[in-house]
Short mmCIF file of C-alpha atoms in Angstrom, two decimals:
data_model
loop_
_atom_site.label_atom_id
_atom_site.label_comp_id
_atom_site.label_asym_id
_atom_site.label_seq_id
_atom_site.Cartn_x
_atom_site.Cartn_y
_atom_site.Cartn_z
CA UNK A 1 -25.13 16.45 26.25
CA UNK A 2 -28.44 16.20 25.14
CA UNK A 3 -30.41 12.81 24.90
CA UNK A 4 -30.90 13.62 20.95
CA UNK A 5 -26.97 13.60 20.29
CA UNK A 6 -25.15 10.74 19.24
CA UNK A 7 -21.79 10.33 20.57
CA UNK A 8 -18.72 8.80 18.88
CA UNK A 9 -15.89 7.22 21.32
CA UNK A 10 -13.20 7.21 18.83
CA UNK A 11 -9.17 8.42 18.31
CA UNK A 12 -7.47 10.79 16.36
CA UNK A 13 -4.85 7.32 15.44
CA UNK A 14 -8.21 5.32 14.67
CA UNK A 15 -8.47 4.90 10.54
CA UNK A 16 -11.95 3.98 11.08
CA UNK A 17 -12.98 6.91 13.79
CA UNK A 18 -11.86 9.21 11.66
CA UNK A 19 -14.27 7.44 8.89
CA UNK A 20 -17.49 7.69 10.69
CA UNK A 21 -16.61 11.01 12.17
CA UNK A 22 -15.97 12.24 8.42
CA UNK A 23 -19.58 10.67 7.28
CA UNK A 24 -21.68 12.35 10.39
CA UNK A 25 -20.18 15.23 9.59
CA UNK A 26 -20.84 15.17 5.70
CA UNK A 27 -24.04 13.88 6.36
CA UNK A 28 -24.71 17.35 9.05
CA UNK A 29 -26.05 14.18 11.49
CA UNK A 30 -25.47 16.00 15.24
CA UNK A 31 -22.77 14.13 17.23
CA UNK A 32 -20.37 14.63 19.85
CA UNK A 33 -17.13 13.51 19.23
CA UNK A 34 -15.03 11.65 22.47
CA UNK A 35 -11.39 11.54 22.24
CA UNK A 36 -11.26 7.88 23.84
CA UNK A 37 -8.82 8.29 27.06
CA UNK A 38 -8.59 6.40 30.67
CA UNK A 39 -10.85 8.87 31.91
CA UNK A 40 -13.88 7.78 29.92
CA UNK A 41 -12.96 4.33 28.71
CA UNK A 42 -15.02 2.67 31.42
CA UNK A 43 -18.14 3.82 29.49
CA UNK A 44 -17.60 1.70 26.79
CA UNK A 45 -15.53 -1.04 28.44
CA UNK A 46 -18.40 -3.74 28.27
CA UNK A 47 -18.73 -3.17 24.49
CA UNK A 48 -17.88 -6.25 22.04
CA UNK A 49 -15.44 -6.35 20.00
CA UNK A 50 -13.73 -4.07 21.98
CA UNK A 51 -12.31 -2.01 19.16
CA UNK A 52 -13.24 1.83 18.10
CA UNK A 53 -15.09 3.64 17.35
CA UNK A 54 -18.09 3.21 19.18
CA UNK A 55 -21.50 5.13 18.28
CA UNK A 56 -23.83 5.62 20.99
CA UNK A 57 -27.06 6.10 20.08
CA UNK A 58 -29.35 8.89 21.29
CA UNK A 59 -31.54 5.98 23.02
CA UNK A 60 -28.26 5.02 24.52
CA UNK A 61 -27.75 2.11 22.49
CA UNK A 62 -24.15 1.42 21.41
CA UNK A 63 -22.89 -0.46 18.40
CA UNK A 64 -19.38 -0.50 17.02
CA UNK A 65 -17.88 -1.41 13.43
CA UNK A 66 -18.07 1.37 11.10
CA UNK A 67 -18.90 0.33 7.99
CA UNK A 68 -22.17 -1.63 9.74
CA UNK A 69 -22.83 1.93 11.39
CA UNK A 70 -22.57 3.95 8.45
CA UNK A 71 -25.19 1.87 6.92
CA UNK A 72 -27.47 1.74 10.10
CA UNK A 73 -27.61 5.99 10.13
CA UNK A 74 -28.50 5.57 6.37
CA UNK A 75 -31.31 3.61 7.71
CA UNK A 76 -31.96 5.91 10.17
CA UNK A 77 -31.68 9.21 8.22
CA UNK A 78 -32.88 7.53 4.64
CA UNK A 79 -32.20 10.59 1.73
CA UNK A 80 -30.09 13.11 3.86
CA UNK A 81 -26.72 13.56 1.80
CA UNK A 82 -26.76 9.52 1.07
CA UNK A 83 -23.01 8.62 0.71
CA UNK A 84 -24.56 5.59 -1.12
CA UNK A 85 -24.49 6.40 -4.87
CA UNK A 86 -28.03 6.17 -5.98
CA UNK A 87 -27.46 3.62 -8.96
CA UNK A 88 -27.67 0.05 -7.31
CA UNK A 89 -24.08 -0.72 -9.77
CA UNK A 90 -22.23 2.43 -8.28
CA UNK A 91 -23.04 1.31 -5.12
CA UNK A 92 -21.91 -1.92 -5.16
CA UNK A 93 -18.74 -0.77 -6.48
CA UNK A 94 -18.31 2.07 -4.09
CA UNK A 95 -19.07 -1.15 -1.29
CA UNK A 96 -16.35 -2.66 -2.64
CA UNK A 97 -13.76 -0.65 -2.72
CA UNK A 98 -14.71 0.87 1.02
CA UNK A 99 -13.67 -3.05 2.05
CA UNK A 100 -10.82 -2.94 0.16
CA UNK A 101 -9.53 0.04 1.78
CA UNK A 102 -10.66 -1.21 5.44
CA UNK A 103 -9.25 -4.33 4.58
CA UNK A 104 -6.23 -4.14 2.75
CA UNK A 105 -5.64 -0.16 3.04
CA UNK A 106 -5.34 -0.61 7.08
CA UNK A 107 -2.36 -2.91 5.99
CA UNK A 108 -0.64 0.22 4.84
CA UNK A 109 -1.38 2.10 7.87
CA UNK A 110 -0.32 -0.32 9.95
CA UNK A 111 3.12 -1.23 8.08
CA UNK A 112 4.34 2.39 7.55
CA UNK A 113 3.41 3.03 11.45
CA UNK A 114 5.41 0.29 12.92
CA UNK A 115 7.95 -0.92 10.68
CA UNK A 116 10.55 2.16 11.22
CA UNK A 117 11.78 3.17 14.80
CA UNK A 118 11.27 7.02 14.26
CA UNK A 119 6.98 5.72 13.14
CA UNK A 120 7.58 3.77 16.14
CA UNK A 121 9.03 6.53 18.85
CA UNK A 122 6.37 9.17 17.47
CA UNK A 123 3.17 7.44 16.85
CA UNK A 124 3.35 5.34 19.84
CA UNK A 125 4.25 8.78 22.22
CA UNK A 126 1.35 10.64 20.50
CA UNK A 127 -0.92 7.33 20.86
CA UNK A 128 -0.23 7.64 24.42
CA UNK A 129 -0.62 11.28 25.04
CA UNK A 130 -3.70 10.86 23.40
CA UNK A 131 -4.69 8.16 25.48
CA UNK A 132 -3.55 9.51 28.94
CA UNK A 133 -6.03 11.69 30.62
CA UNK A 134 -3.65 12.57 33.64
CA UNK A 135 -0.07 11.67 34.59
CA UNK A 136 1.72 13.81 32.88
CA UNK A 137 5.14 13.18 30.50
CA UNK A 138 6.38 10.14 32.49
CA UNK A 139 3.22 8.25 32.49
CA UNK A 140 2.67 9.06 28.89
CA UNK A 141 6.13 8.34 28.08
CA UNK A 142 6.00 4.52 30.09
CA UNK A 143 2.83 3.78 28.13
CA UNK A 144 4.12 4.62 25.14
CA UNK A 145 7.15 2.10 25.46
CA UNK A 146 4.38 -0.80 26.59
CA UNK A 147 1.92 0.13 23.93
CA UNK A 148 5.46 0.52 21.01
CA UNK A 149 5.79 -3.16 21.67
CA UNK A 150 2.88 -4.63 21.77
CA UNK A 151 2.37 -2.87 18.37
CA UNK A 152 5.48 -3.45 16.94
CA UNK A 153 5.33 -7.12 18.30
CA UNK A 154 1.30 -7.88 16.77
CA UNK A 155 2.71 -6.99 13.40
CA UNK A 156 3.66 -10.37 11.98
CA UNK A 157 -0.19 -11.36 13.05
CA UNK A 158 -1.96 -8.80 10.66
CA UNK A 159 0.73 -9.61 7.77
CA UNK A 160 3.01 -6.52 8.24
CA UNK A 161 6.80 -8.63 7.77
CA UNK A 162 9.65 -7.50 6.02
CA UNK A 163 8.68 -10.09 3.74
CA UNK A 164 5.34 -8.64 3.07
CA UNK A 165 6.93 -4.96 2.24
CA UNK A 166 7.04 -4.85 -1.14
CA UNK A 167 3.39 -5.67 -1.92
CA UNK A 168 2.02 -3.59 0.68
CA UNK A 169 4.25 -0.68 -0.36
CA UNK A 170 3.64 -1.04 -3.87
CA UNK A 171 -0.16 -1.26 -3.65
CA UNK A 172 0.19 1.89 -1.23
CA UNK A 173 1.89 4.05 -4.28
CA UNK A 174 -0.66 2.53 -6.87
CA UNK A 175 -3.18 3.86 -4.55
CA UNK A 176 -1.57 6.90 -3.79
CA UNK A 177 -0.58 7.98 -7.63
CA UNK A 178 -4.85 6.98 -9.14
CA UNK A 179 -5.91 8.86 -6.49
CA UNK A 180 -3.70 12.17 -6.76
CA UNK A 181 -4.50 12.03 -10.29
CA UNK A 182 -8.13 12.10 -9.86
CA UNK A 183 -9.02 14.18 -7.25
CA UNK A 184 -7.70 17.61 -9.39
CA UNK A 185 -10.05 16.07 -12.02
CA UNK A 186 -13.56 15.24 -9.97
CA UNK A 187 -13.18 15.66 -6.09
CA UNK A 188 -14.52 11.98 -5.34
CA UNK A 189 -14.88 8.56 -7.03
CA UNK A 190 -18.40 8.99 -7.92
CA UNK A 191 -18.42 12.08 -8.94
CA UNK A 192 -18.48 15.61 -6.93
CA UNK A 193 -20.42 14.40 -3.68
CA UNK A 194 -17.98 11.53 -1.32
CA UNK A 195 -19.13 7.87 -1.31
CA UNK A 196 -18.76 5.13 1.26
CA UNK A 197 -15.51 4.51 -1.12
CA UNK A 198 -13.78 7.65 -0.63
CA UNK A 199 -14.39 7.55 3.00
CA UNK A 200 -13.25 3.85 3.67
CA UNK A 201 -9.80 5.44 2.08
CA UNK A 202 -9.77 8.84 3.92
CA UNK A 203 -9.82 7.00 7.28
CA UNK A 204 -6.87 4.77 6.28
CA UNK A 205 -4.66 7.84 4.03
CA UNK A 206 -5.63 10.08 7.01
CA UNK A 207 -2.94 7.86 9.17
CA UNK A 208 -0.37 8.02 6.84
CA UNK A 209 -0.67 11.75 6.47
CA UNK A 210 0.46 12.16 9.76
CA UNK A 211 3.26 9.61 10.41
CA UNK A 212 6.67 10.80 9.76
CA UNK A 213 7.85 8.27 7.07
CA UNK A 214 4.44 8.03 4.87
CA UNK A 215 3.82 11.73 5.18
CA UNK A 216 6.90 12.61 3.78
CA UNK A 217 6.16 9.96 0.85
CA UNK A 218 2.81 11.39 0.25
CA UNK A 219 3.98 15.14 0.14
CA UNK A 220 6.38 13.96 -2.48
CA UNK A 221 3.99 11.62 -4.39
CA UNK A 222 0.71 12.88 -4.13
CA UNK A 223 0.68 16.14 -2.77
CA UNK A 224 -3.55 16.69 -3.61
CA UNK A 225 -4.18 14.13 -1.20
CA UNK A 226 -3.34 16.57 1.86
CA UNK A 227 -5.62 19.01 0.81
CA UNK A 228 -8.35 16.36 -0.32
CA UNK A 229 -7.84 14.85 2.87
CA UNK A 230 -8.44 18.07 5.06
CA UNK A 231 -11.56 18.60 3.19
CA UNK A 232 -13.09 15.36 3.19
CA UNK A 233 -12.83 15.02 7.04
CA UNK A 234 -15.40 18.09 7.30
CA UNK A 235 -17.51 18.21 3.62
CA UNK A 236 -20.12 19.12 5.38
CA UNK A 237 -20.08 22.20 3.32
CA UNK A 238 -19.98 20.02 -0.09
CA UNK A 239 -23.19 20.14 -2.35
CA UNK A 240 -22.74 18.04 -5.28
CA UNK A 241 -23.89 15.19 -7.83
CA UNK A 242 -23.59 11.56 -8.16
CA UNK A 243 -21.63 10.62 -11.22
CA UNK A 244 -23.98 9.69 -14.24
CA UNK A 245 -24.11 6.19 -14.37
CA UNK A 246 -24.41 5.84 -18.02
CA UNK A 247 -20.57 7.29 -18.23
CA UNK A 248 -17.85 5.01 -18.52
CA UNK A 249 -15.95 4.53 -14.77
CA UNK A 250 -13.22 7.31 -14.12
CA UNK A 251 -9.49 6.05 -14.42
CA UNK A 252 -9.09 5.85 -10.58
CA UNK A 253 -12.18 3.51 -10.11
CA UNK A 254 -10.99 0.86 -13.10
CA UNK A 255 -7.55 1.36 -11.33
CA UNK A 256 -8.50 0.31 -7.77
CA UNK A 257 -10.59 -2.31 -9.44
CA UNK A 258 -8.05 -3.61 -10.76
CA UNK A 259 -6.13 -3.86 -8.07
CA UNK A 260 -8.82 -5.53 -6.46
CA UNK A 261 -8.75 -8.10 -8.95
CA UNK A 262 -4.72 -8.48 -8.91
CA UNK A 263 -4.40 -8.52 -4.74
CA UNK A 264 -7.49 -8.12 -2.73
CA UNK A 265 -9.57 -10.88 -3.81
CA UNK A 266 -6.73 -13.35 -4.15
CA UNK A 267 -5.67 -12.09 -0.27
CA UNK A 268 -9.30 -12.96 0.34
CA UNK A 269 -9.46 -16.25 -1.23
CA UNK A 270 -6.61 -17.51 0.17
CA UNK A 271 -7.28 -16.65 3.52
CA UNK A 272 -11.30 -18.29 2.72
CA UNK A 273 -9.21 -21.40 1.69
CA UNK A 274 -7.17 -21.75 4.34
CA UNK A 275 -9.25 -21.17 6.87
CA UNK A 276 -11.57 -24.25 5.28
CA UNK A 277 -8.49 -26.35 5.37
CA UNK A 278 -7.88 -25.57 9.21
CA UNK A 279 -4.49 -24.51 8.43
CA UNK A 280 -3.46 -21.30 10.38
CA UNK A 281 -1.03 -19.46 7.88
CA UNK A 282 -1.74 -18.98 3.81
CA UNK A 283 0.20 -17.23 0.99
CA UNK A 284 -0.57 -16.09 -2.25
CA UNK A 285 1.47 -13.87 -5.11
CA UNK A 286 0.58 -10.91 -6.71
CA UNK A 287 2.09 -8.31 -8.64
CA UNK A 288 5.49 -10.59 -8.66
CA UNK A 289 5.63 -10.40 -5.10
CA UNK A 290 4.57 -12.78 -2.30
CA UNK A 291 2.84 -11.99 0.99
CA UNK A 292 1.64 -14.65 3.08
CA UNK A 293 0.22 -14.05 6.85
CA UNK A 294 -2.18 -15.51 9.75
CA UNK A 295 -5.84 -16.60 8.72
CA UNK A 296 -8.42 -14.53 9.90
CA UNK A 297 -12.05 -15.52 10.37
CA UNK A 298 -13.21 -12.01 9.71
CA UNK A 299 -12.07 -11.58 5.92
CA UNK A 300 -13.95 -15.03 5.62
CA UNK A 301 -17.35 -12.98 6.31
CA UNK A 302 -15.73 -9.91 3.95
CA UNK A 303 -15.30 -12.49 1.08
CA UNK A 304 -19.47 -14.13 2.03
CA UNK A 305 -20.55 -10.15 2.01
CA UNK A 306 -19.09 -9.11 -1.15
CA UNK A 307 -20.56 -12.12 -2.84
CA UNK A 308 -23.97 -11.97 -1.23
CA UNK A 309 -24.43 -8.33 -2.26
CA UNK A 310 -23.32 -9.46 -5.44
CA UNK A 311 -25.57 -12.16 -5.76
CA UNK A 312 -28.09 -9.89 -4.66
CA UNK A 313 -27.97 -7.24 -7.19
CA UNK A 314 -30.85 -6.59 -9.91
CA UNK A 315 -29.68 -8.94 -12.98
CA UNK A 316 -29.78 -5.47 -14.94
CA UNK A 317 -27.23 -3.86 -12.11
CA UNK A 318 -25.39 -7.60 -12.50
CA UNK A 319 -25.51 -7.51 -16.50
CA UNK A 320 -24.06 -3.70 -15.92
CA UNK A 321 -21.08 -4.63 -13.51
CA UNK A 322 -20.47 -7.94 -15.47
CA UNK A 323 -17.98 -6.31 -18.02
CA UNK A 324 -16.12 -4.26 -15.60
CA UNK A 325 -15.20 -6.67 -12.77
CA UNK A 326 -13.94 -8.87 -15.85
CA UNK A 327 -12.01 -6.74 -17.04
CA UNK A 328 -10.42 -5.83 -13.72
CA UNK A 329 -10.25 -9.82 -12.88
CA UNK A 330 -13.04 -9.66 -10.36
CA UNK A 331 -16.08 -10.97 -11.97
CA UNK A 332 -14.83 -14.71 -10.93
CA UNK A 333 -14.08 -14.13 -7.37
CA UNK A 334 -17.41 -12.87 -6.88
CA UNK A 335 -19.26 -16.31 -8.00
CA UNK A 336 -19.98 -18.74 -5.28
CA UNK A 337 -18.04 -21.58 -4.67
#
């Protein structure tokens, strides 16, 4: 491999592998993609957090979280196929719904792969093949059980419950039916070149495209998103425009807006308020359902981000936004305590 290439350690099951994969390639930025297995995982096992992907850079620096890589290569290659809308408004709002996906989209993911025993049987046997370097079908098969239920058993710790099923499952069809409406329409969310946005919900969609129970949903209830999907994890063919800023937001944007407004910042506050209170669990209601789950000191700093860049905007990018995150019940979340 040459010195020059970067190298992603990532999975095929990994929502946010497939993410940065899907940007390098958009953005033509030369890589070599590493299935992570037992063969190789000792060249990343003193990386912290240990979670995937992991970029290594060519200088052999490594670095994982995707969203803070995705922003370092546009740092790195500034101008080449940006999948940060150029108007500072856009590209908060493209920022924010990329956390909402990574945030509460990986909720989806995560629910519709564990919470049935045929998700269970299948994803955790394919997990495991594609884990297993050598050992053939009865060492994939005994991993598989081990990794099944530790899965199965971490769910009640990232909020997937029975109790928590209707929100998640409703927020995955809202999703599902602004998206499948839009794509036939204008490709991506800000117009007909992919943002950070559309990516941060390709990694998570791309999951549920493949597991038996959410597939089958999806090919009844939005049956564009398989083909959108298959295109946006290789665009780097795709030549196209920013949306002009001056137009008003397409139906799908003011949609997942809104939903930000109605679940993801009140998930966020919550969790922000509990975790200030030292109390361990929080619940909130939303849509006419409840939901309530573990605190998490990580969706503290998600909550701090999203206000920062907020805070940080241009007042005539602030003025701009101002009107539309009222209107989808965000504006007040985003003020400082």
């Amino acid at each position: 491999m040459s010195i020059e290439t970067y190298r992603i350690f990532g999975g095929l099951g990994s929502p946010y592998s497939m993410k940065l994969r899907a940007v390098m390639r958009y953005r033509r930025i030369p890589h070599v993609w590493t299935q992570l297995n037992d063969a190789n995982a000792y060249e990343i096992a003193n990386i912290r957090p240990a979670v995937i992907p992991v970029l290594r850079f060519p200088d052999g620096n490594m670095q994982t979280d995707s969203t803070p890589l995705i922003y370092e290569l546009e740092k790195r290659h500034p101008g080449v196929r940006s999948v940060l809308p150029d108007d500072e408004s856009q590209h908060f709002l493209s920022f924010l719904l990329e956390d909402m996906a990574d945030e509460w989209g990986t909720k989806m993911m995560f629910h519709y792969r564990w919470f049935l025993p045929r998700d269970q049987k299948q994803m955790s046997t394919w997990l495991s093949f594609d884990r297993s370097a050598e050992g053939g079908l009865a060492n994939i098969e005994k991993y598989a059980a081990t990794f099944r239920e530790r899965q199965v058993g971490r769910m009640a710790l990232v909020g997937c419950t029975p109790g928590n099923k209707p929100l998640i499952e409703e927020t995955a069809h809202q999703v599902l039916d602004l998206l499948d409406a839009h794509v036939p329409e204008e490709r991506f969310l800000f117009g007909t070149r992919p943002s950070l946005a559309d990516f941060g919900w390709m990694g998570q969609l791309s999951q549920l495209a493949v597991d038996p129970t959410p597939a089958e949903m999806m090919r009844e209830r939005a049956p564009f998103i398989f083909r959108w999907l298959a295109e946006l994890d290789d665009a780097s063919g795709v030549e196209g425009k920013w949306r002009d800023a001056d137009l008003s937001l397409s139906p799908a944007v003011k949609g997942l807006l809104k939903m930000a407004g109605e679940v993801y910042f009140p998930f966020l506050i919550a969790n922000a308020d509990a975790m200030g209170h030292g109390e361990e669990t929080f619940s909130f209601r939303a849509l006419g359902y409840s939901y309530e789950q573990g605190t998490f000191r990580y969706q503290v700093k998600c909550l701090s981000t999203l206000r920062a860049r907020f805070a940080g905007l241009s007042d005539a990018a602030r003025e701009k936004l101002a009107p539309i995150l009222r209107e989808a019940g965000c504006l007040e979340f985003l003020a400082a305590p």
